CSV table of C-alpha atoms in Angstrom, one decimal:
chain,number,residue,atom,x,y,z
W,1,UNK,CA,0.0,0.0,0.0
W,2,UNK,CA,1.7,3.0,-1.1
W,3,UNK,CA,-0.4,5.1,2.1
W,4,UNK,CA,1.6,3.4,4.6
W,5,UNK,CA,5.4,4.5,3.0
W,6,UNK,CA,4.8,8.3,3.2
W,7,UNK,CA,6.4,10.5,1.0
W,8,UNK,CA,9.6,10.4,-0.3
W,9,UNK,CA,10.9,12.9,1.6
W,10,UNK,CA,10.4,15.9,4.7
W,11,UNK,CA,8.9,18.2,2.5
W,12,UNK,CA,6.7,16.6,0.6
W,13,UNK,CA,5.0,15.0,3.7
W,14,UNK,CA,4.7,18.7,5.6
W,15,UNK,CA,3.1,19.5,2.4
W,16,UNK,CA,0.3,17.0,1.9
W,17,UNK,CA,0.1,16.7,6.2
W,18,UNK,CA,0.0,20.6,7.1
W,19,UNK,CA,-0.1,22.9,3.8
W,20,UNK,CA,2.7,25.6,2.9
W,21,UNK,CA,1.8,27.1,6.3
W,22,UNK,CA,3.2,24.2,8.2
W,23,UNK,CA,6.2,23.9,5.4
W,24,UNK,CA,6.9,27.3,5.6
W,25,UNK,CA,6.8,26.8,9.9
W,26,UNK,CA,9.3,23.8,9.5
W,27,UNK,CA,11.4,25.8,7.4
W,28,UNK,CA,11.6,28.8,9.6
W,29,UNK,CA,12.6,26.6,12.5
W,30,UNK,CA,15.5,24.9,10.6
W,31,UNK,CA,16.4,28.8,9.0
W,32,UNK,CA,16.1,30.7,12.0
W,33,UNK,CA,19.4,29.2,13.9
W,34,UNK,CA,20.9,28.6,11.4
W,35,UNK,CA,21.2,32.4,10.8
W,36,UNK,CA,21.8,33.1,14.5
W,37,UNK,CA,24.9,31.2,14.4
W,38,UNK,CA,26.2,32.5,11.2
W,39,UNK,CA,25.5,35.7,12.4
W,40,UNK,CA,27.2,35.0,15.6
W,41,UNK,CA,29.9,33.4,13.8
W,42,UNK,CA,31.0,37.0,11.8
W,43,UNK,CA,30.5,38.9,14.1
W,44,UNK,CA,32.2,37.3,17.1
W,45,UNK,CA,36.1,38.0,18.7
W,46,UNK,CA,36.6,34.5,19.9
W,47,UNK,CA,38.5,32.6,17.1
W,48,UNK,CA,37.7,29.4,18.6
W,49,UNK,CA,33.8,30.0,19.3
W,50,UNK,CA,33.3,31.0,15.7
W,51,UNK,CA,34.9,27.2,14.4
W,52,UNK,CA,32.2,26.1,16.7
W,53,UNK,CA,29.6,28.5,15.5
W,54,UNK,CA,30.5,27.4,11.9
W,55,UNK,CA,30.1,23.9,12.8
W,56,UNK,CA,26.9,24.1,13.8
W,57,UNK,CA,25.8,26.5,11.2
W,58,UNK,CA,26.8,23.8,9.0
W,59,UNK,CA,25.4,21.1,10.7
W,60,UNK,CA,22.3,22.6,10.9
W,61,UNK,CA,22.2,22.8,6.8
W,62,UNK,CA,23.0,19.6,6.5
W,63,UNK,CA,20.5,18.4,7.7
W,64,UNK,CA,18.2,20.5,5.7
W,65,UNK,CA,20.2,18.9,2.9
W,66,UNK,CA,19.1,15.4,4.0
W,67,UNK,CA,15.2,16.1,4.6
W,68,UNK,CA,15.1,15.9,0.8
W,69,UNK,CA,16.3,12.8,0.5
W,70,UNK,CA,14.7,10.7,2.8
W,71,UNK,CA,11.4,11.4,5.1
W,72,UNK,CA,13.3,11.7,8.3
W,73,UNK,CA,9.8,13.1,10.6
W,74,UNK,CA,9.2,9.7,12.2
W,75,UNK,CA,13.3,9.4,12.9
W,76,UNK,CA,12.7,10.3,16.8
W,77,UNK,CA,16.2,9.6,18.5
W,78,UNK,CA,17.5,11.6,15.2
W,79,UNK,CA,15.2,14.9,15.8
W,80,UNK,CA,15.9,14.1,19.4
W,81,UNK,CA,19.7,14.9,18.9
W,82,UNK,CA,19.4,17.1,16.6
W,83,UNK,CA,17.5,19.9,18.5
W,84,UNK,CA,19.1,19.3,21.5
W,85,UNK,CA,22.3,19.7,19.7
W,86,UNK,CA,20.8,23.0,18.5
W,87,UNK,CA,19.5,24.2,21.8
W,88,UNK,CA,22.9,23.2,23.8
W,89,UNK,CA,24.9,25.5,21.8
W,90,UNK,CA,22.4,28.4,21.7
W,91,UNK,CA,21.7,28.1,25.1
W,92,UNK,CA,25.8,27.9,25.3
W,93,UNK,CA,26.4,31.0,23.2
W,94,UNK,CA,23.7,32.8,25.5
W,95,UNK,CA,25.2,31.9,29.0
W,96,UNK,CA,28.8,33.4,27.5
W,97,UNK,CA,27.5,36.5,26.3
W,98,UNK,CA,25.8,37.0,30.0
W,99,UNK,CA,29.1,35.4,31.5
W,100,UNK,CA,31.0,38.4,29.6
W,101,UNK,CA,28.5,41.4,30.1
W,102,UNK,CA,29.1,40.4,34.0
């Protein structure tokens, strides 16, 4: 049955399941950090922090890069890691900047 094997990839599915609003919602939450640590990443003194910034910039692409090839939603343990990956380092980056201001 061709219902049960979803579609062929991220997109796709958040298309058919929630319309271009719910695409255009996934997107933003994949973009959005992704800018925040590119941004971060030029604008930043620390050498080292902005290799790490990069990293995750990258990382974070990447996987935008994979949701086209395979339909990664019902991965759990994947989108597990992968936001908490995401909110470590912002949450990271945020308790520096505070850690400097002081």
């Amino acid at each position: 049955d061709v219902g049960e094997k979803g579609a062929h990839n991220v997109y796709l599915e958040l298309m058919f399941e929630s319309g271009i609003g719910g695409l255009l919602s996934f997107l933003a939450l994949l973009i959005a950090p992704a800018v925040w640590f590119f941004r971060r990443m030029r604008v930043g003194s620390d050498r080292e922090l902005s290799k790490i910034f990069c990293f995750v910039g990258a990382y974070i692409v990447s996987y935008i890069i994979n949701c086209v090839g395979d339909n990664m939603l019902y991965y759990l343990v994947l989108n597990w890691y992968v936001w908490f990956f995401i909110g470590l380092m912002m949450v990271g980056q945020q308790l520096r900047e505070k850690e400097v201001k002081a």
